[in-house]
PDB file of N, CA and C in Angstrom:
ATOM      1  N   MET A  29      19.950  -6.510  11.907  1.00 50.00           N
ATOM      2  CA  MET A  29      19.321  -5.959  10.723  1.00 50.00           C
ATOM      3  C   MET A  29      17.998  -5.286  11.051  1.00 50.00           C
ATOM      4  N   ALA A  30      17.700  -5.177  12.329  1.00 55.00           N
ATOM      5  CA  ALA A  30      16.446  -4.522  12.723  1.00 55.00           C
ATOM      6  C   ALA A  30      16.441  -3.087  12.223  1.00 55.00           C
ATOM      7  N   GLY A  31      15.329  -2.688  11.688  1.00 77.00           N
ATOM      8  CA  GLY A  31      15.201  -1.322  11.203  1.00 77.00           C
ATOM      9  C   GLY A  31      15.753  -1.107   9.809  1.00 77.00           C
ATOM     10  N   GLU A  32      16.189  -2.180   9.177  1.00 81.00           N
ATOM     11  CA  GLU A  32      16.779  -2.074   7.846  1.00 81.00           C
ATOM     12  C   GLU A  32      15.814  -1.455   6.832  1.00 81.00           C
ATOM     13  N   PHE A  33      14.523  -1.718   7.003  1.00 91.00           N
ATOM     14  CA  PHE A  33      13.530  -1.254   6.045  1.00 91.00           C
ATOM     15  C   PHE A  33      12.724  -0.061   6.548  1.00 91.00           C
ATOM     16  N   ASP A  34      13.135   0.534   7.653  1.00 92.00           N
ATOM     17  CA  ASP A  34      12.360   1.625   8.258  1.00 92.00           C
ATOM     18  C   ASP A  34      12.111   2.783   7.295  1.00 92.00           C
ATOM     19  N   GLU A  35      13.142   3.200   6.570  1.00 94.00           N
ATOM     20  CA  GLU A  35      12.987   4.339   5.659  1.00 94.00           C
ATOM     21  C   GLU A  35      12.029   4.007   4.516  1.00 94.00           C
ATOM     22  N   ILE A  36      12.182   2.825   3.956  1.00 96.00           N
ATOM     23  CA  ILE A  36      11.297   2.407   2.860  1.00 96.00           C
ATOM     24  C   ILE A  36       9.864   2.296   3.363  1.00 96.00           C
ATOM     25  N   ARG A  37       9.696   1.685   4.542  1.00 96.00           N
ATOM     26  CA  ARG A  37       8.364   1.543   5.128  1.00 96.00           C
ATOM     27  C   ARG A  37       7.730   2.907   5.354  1.00 96.00           C
ATOM     28  N   SER A  38       8.516   3.849   5.824  1.00 96.00           N
ATOM     29  CA  SER A  38       8.013   5.202   6.068  1.00 96.00           C
ATOM     30  C   SER A  38       7.545   5.854   4.765  1.00 96.00           C
ATOM     31  N   ARG A  39       8.324   5.687   3.704  1.00 97.00           N
ATOM     32  CA  ARG A  39       7.928   6.258   2.410  1.00 97.00           C
ATOM     33  C   ARG A  39       6.669   5.581   1.881  1.00 97.00           C
ATOM     34  N   LEU A  40       6.578   4.264   2.053  1.00 98.00           N
ATOM     35  CA  LEU A  40       5.384   3.548   1.609  1.00 98.00           C
ATOM     36  C   LEU A  40       4.153   3.996   2.387  1.00 98.00           C
ATOM     37  N   GLU A  41       4.313   4.250   3.678  1.00 98.00           N
ATOM     38  CA  GLU A  41       3.188   4.735   4.482  1.00 98.00           C
ATOM     39  C   GLU A  41       2.704   6.087   3.967  1.00 98.00           C
ATOM     40  N   ALA A  42       3.644   6.956   3.579  1.00 98.00           N
ATOM     41  CA  ALA A  42       3.268   8.260   3.022  1.00 98.00           C
ATOM     42  C   ALA A  42       2.544   8.086   1.690  1.00 98.00           C
ATOM     43  N   ILE A  43       3.008   7.157   0.876  1.00 98.00           N
ATOM     44  CA  ILE A  43       2.366   6.891  -0.414  1.00 98.00           C
ATOM     45  C   ILE A  43       0.956   6.348  -0.205  1.00 98.00           C
ATOM     46  N   ALA A  44       0.794   5.429   0.750  1.00 98.00           N
ATOM     47  CA  ALA A  44      -0.536   4.875   1.041  1.00 98.00           C
ATOM     48  C   ALA A  44      -1.486   5.984   1.474  1.00 98.00           C
ATOM     49  N   GLU A  45      -0.974   6.916   2.264  1.00 98.00           N
ATOM     50  CA  GLU A  45      -1.797   8.043   2.714  1.00 98.00           C
ATOM     51  C   GLU A  45      -2.197   8.939   1.538  1.00 98.00           C
ATOM     52  N   GLU A  46      -1.247   9.198   0.640  1.00 98.00           N
ATOM     53  CA  GLU A  46      -1.546  10.007  -0.551  1.00 98.00           C
ATOM     54  C   GLU A  46      -2.611   9.337  -1.410  1.00 98.00           C
ATOM     55  N   LEU A  47      -2.489   8.031  -1.594  1.00 97.00           N
ATOM     56  CA  LEU A  47      -3.473   7.300  -2.392  1.00 97.00           C
ATOM     57  C   LEU A  47      -4.853   7.362  -1.755  1.00 97.00           C
ATOM     58  N   ALA A  48      -4.916   7.228  -0.434  1.00 97.00           N
ATOM     59  CA  ALA A  48      -6.201   7.310   0.270  1.00 97.00           C
ATOM     60  C   ALA A  48      -6.808   8.699   0.113  1.00 97.00           C
ATOM     61  N   ASP A  49      -5.976   9.729   0.257  1.00 96.00           N
ATOM     62  CA  ASP A  49      -6.464  11.104   0.107  1.00 96.00           C
ATOM     63  C   ASP A  49      -7.001  11.352  -1.300  1.00 96.00           C
ATOM     64  N   LEU A  50      -6.271  10.871  -2.296  1.00 96.00           N
ATOM     65  CA  LEU A  50      -6.697  11.065  -3.682  1.00 96.00           C
ATOM     66  C   LEU A  50      -7.997  10.314  -3.967  1.00 96.00           C
ATOM     67  N   ALA A  51      -8.147   9.122  -3.400  1.00 93.00           N
ATOM     68  CA  ALA A  51      -9.393   8.364  -3.578  1.00 93.00           C
ATOM     69  C   ALA A  51     -10.570   9.125  -2.982  1.00 93.00           C
ATOM     70  N   ILE A  52     -10.365   9.746  -1.825  1.00 94.00           N
ATOM     71  CA  ILE A  52     -11.428  10.539  -1.194  1.00 94.00           C
ATOM     72  C   ILE A  52     -11.787  11.735  -2.064  1.00 94.00           C
ATOM     73  N   VAL A  53     -10.781  12.374  -2.643  1.00 93.00           N
ATOM     74  CA  VAL A  53     -11.037  13.504  -3.544  1.00 93.00           C
ATOM     75  C   VAL A  53     -11.889  13.046  -4.720  1.00 93.00           C
ATOM     76  N   ARG A  54     -11.542  11.885  -5.300  1.00 91.00           N
ATOM     77  CA  ARG A  54     -12.307  11.368  -6.445  1.00 91.00           C
ATOM     78  C   ARG A  54     -13.753  11.075  -6.049  1.00 91.00           C
ATOM     79  N   LEU A  55     -13.949  10.516  -4.860  1.00 90.00           N
ATOM     80  CA  LEU A  55     -15.310  10.242  -4.391  1.00 90.00           C
ATOM     81  C   LEU A  55     -16.098  11.530  -4.211  1.00 90.00           C
ATOM     82  N   ARG A  56     -15.469  12.539  -3.623  1.00 91.00           N
ATOM     83  CA  ARG A  56     -16.150  13.827  -3.429  1.00 91.00           C
ATOM     84  C   ARG A  56     -16.515  14.466  -4.758  1.00 91.00           C
ATOM     85  N   GLU A  57     -15.594  14.394  -5.723  1.00 90.00           N
ATOM     86  CA  GLU A  57     -15.871  14.947  -7.050  1.00 90.00           C
ATOM     87  C   GLU A  57     -17.058  14.234  -7.690  1.00 90.00           C
ATOM     88  N   SER A  58     -17.113  12.922  -7.533  1.00 88.00           N
ATOM     89  CA  SER A  58     -18.207  12.141  -8.103  1.00 88.00           C
ATOM     90  C   SER A  58     -19.536  12.513  -7.453  1.00 88.00           C
ATOM     91  N   ILE A  59     -19.525  12.660  -6.132  1.00 88.00           N
ATOM     92  CA  ILE A  59     -20.747  13.039  -5.409  1.00 88.00           C
ATOM     93  C   ILE A  59     -21.194  14.431  -5.821  1.00 88.00           C
ATOM     94  N   ASP A  60     -20.235  15.357  -5.902  1.00 89.00           N
ATOM     95  CA  ASP A  60     -20.562  16.731  -6.293  1.00 89.00           C
ATOM     96  C   ASP A  60     -21.134  16.806  -7.703  1.00 89.00           C
ATOM     97  N   ALA A  61     -20.699  15.877  -8.564  1.00 86.00           N
ATOM     98  CA  ALA A  61     -21.185  15.855  -9.943  1.00 86.00           C
ATOM     99  C   ALA A  61     -22.491  15.075 -10.063  1.00 86.00           C
ATOM    100  N   GLY A  62     -23.000  14.581  -8.932  1.00 87.00           N
ATOM    101  CA  GLY A  62     -24.263  13.853  -8.946  1.00 87.00           C
ATOM    102  C   GLY A  62     -24.138  12.402  -9.339  1.00 87.00           C
ATOM    103  N   GLY A  63     -22.915  11.881  -9.340  1.00 77.00           N
ATOM    104  CA  GLY A  63     -22.693  10.493  -9.734  1.00 77.00           C
ATOM    105  C   GLY A  63     -23.281   9.511  -8.742  1.00 77.00           C
ATOM    106  N   ALA A  64     -23.879   8.461  -9.271  1.00 74.00           N
ATOM    107  CA  ALA A  64     -24.476   7.431  -8.426  1.00 74.00           C
ATOM    108  C   ALA A  64     -23.550   6.229  -8.280  1.00 74.00           C
ATOM    109  N   GLU A  65     -22.517   6.148  -9.135  1.00 74.00           N
ATOM    110  CA  GLU A  65     -21.593   5.016  -9.101  1.00 74.00           C
ATOM    111  C   GLU A  65     -20.217   5.488  -8.657  1.00 74.00           C
ATOM    112  N   LEU A  66     -19.452   4.542  -8.116  1.00 74.00           N
ATOM    113  CA  LEU A  66     -18.085   4.873  -7.725  1.00 74.00           C
ATOM    114  C   LEU A  66     -17.246   5.129  -8.974  1.00 74.00           C
ATOM    115  N   PRO A  67     -16.402   6.139  -8.937  1.00 81.00           N
ATOM    116  CA  PRO A  67     -15.526   6.385 -10.083  1.00 81.00           C
ATOM    117  C   PRO A  67     -14.516   5.246 -10.244  1.00 81.00           C
ATOM    118  N   VAL A  68     -14.219   4.902 -11.481  1.00 82.00           N
ATOM    119  CA  VAL A  68     -13.312   3.792 -11.766  1.00 82.00           C
ATOM    120  C   VAL A  68     -11.938   4.041 -11.160  1.00 82.00           C
ATOM    121  N   ASP A  69     -11.425   5.262 -11.275  1.00 88.00           N
ATOM    122  CA  ASP A  69     -10.085   5.507 -10.752  1.00 88.00           C
ATOM    123  C   ASP A  69     -10.042   5.456  -9.229  1.00 88.00           C
ATOM    124  N   GLU A  70     -11.167   5.669  -8.551  1.00 88.00           N
ATOM    125  CA  GLU A  70     -11.195   5.519  -7.090  1.00 88.00           C
ATOM    126  C   GLU A  70     -10.954   4.065  -6.732  1.00 88.00           C
ATOM    127  N   ARG A  71     -11.554   3.165  -7.482  1.00 90.00           N
ATOM    128  CA  ARG A  71     -11.339   1.732  -7.238  1.00 90.00           C
ATOM    129  C   ARG A  71      -9.874   1.365  -7.458  1.00 90.00           C
ATOM    130  N   ARG A  72      -9.301   1.890  -8.532  1.00 94.00           N
ATOM    131  CA  ARG A  72      -7.898   1.600  -8.838  1.00 94.00           C
ATOM    132  C   ARG A  72      -6.983   2.162  -7.752  1.00 94.00           C
ATOM    133  N   LEU A  73      -7.285   3.375  -7.293  1.00 94.00           N
ATOM    134  CA  LEU A  73      -6.495   3.980  -6.222  1.00 94.00           C
ATOM    135  C   LEU A  73      -6.588   3.162  -4.937  1.00 94.00           C
ATOM    136  N   THR A  74      -7.774   2.655  -4.639  1.00 94.00           N
ATOM    137  CA  THR A  74      -7.962   1.841  -3.439  1.00 94.00           C
ATOM    138  C   THR A  74      -7.194   0.529  -3.551  1.00 94.00           C
ATOM    139  N   ARG A  75      -7.218  -0.083  -4.715  1.00 96.00           N
ATOM    140  CA  ARG A  75      -6.449  -1.318  -4.921  1.00 96.00           C
ATOM    141  C   ARG A  75      -4.957  -1.057  -4.780  1.00 96.00           C
ATOM    142  N   ALA A  76      -4.491   0.061  -5.331  1.00 97.00           N
ATOM    143  CA  ALA A  76      -3.073   0.411  -5.219  1.00 97.00           C
ATOM    144  C   ALA A  76      -2.693   0.656  -3.762  1.00 97.00           C
ATOM    145  N   ARG A  77      -3.569   1.347  -3.021  1.00 98.00           N
ATOM    146  CA  ARG A  77      -3.293   1.612  -1.603  1.00 98.00           C
ATOM    147  C   ARG A  77      -3.191   0.304  -0.832  1.00 98.00           C
ATOM    148  N   ARG A  78      -4.094  -0.624  -1.117  1.00 98.00           N
ATOM    149  CA  ARG A  78      -4.056  -1.918  -0.425  1.00 98.00           C
ATOM    150  C   ARG A  78      -2.775  -2.684  -0.744  1.00 98.00           C
ATOM    151  N   ALA A  79      -2.323  -2.598  -1.987  1.00 98.00           N
ATOM    152  CA  ALA A  79      -1.076  -3.266  -2.368  1.00 98.00           C
ATOM    153  C   ALA A  79       0.113  -2.653  -1.629  1.00 98.00           C
ATOM    154  N   VAL A  80       0.118  -1.330  -1.515  1.00 98.00           N
ATOM    155  CA  VAL A  80       1.190  -0.649  -0.786  1.00 98.00           C
ATOM    156  C   VAL A  80       1.137  -1.043   0.690  1.00 98.00           C
ATOM    157  N   GLU A  81      -0.068  -1.105   1.252  1.00 98.00           N
ATOM    158  CA  GLU A  81      -0.208  -1.508   2.657  1.00 98.00           C
ATOM    159  C   GLU A  81       0.259  -2.951   2.864  1.00 98.00           C
ATOM    160  N   LYS A  82       0.048  -3.794   1.871  1.00 98.00           N
ATOM    161  CA  LYS A  82       0.536  -5.170   1.956  1.00 98.00           C
ATOM    162  C   LYS A  82       2.063  -5.179   1.976  1.00 98.00           C
ATOM    163  N   ALA A  83       2.674  -4.348   1.146  1.00 97.00           N
ATOM    164  CA  ALA A  83       4.135  -4.243   1.130  1.00 97.00           C
ATOM    165  C   ALA A  83       4.659  -3.751   2.478  1.00 97.00           C
ATOM    166  N   ILE A  84       3.952  -2.788   3.071  1.00 96.00           N
ATOM    167  CA  ILE A  84       4.342  -2.292   4.396  1.00 96.00           C
ATOM    168  C   ILE A  84       4.314  -3.440   5.397  1.00 96.00           C
ATOM    169  N   GLY A  85       3.263  -4.236   5.350  1.00 95.00           N
ATOM    170  CA  GLY A  85       3.149  -5.376   6.254  1.00 95.00           C
ATOM    171  C   GLY A  85       4.264  -6.389   6.054  1.00 95.00           C
ATOM    172  N   LEU A  86       4.597  -6.647   4.794  1.00 94.00           N
ATOM    173  CA  LEU A  86       5.672  -7.594   4.511  1.00 94.00           C
ATOM    174  C   LEU A  86       7.007  -7.093   5.042  1.00 94.00           C
ATOM    175  N   LEU A  87       7.257  -5.799   4.911  1.00 92.00           N
ATOM    176  CA  LEU A  87       8.509  -5.234   5.404  1.00 92.00           C
ATOM    177  C   LEU A  87       8.523  -5.111   6.918  1.00 92.00           C
ATOM    178  N   SER A  88       7.366  -5.209   7.541  1.00 90.00           N
ATOM    179  CA  SER A  88       7.271  -5.120   8.999  1.00 90.00           C
ATOM    180  C   SER A  88       7.464  -6.468   9.673  1.00 90.00           C
ATOM    181  N   GLU A  89       7.384  -7.544   8.895  1.00 83.00           N
ATOM    182  CA  GLU A  89       7.522  -8.882   9.458  1.00 83.00           C
ATOM    183  C   GLU A  89       8.955  -9.099   9.920  1.00 83.00           C
ATOM    184  N   PRO A  90       9.109  -9.873  10.993  1.00 80.00           N
ATOM    185  CA  PRO A  90      10.467 -10.185  11.444  1.00 80.00           C
ATOM    186  C   PRO A  90      11.174 -11.055  10.412  1.00 80.00           C
ATOM    187  N   ASP A  91      12.484 -10.960  10.397  1.00 68.00           N
ATOM    188  CA  ASP A  91      13.280 -11.758   9.469  1.00 68.00           C
ATOM    189  C   ASP A  91      13.278 -13.199   9.953  1.00 68.00           C
ATOM    190  N   ASP A  92      12.406 -14.020   9.351  1.00 60.00           N
ATOM    191  CA  ASP A  92      12.286 -15.410   9.800  1.00 60.00           C
ATOM    192  C   ASP A  92      13.157 -16.357   8.993  1.00 60.00           C
ATOM    193  N   ASP A  93      13.994 -15.812   8.113  1.00 57.00           N
ATOM    194  CA  ASP A  93      14.884 -16.632   7.304  1.00 57.00           C
ATOM    195  C   ASP A  93      16.309 -16.133   7.494  1.00 57.00           C
ATOM    196  N   PRO A  94      16.966 -16.525   8.593  1.00 52.00           N
ATOM    197  CA  PRO A  94      18.296 -16.006   8.870  1.00 52.00           C
ATOM    198  C   PRO A  94      19.323 -16.381   7.814  1.00 52.00           C
ATOM    199  N   GLY A  95      19.043 -17.393   7.000  1.00 51.00           N
ATOM    200  CA  GLY A  95      19.972 -17.791   5.955  1.00 51.00           C
ATOM    201  C   GLY A  95      19.927 -16.879   4.749  1.00 51.00           C
ATOM    202  N   GLY A  96      18.939 -16.003   4.690  1.00 52.00           N
ATOM    203  CA  GLY A  96      18.844 -15.071   3.576  1.00 52.00           C
ATOM    204  C   GLY A  96      18.379 -15.709   2.288  1.00 52.00           C
ATOM    205  N   GLY A  97      17.719 -16.849   2.381  1.00 50.00           N
ATOM    206  CA  GLY A  97      17.291 -17.558   1.185  1.00 50.00           C
ATOM    207  C   GLY A  97      16.019 -17.023   0.576  1.00 50.00           C
ATOM    208  N   GLY A  98      15.464 -15.977   1.129  1.00 53.00           N
ATOM    209  CA  GLY A  98      14.261 -15.399   0.567  1.00 53.00           C
ATOM    210  C   GLY A  98      13.031 -16.259   0.773  1.00 53.00           C
ATOM    211  N   GLY A  99      13.118 -17.236   1.671  1.00 50.00           N
ATOM    212  CA  GLY A  99      11.961 -18.067   1.964  1.00 50.00           C
ATOM    213  C   GLY A  99      11.812 -19.262   1.040  1.00 50.00           C
ATOM    214  N   PHE A 100      12.727 -19.421   0.091  1.00 44.00           N
ATOM    215  CA  PHE A 100      12.640 -20.531  -0.839  1.00 44.00           C
ATOM    216  C   PHE A 100      13.567 -21.647  -0.381  1.00 44.00           C
ATOM    217  N   ALA A 101      13.088 -22.862  -0.484  1.00 45.00           N
ATOM    218  CA  ALA A 101      13.914 -24.004  -0.107  1.00 45.00           C
ATOM    219  C   ALA A 101      14.968 -24.236  -1.177  1.00 45.00           C
ATOM    220  N   ARG A 102      16.167 -24.492  -0.734  1.00 38.00           N
ATOM    221  CA  ARG A 102      17.247 -24.779  -1.689  1.00 38.00           C
ATOM    222  C   ARG A 102      17.298 -26.272  -1.929  1.00 38.00           C
ATOM    223  N   ARG A 103      17.508 -26.635  -3.169  1.00 35.00           N
ATOM    224  CA  ARG A 103      17.573 -28.064  -3.518  1.00 35.00           C
ATOM    225  C   ARG A 103      18.921 -28.389  -4.083  1.00 35.00           C
TER     226      ARG A 103
END
């Protein structure tokens, strides 16, 4: 099953990059407008990028549950 998530991971990496680029644009716009505070949507974009990066990390982990139980103990 190695590489099963490669395509999804690749798309998520592109999305994370887009979010980072958009956050930089928002920061530049704020600076150009003379803003002294970070724009609210830049913070939201950064949080979203971090969440996407977390998903990338989760999909990059080796399959440590060969039983396919999703990591939950069966009772």
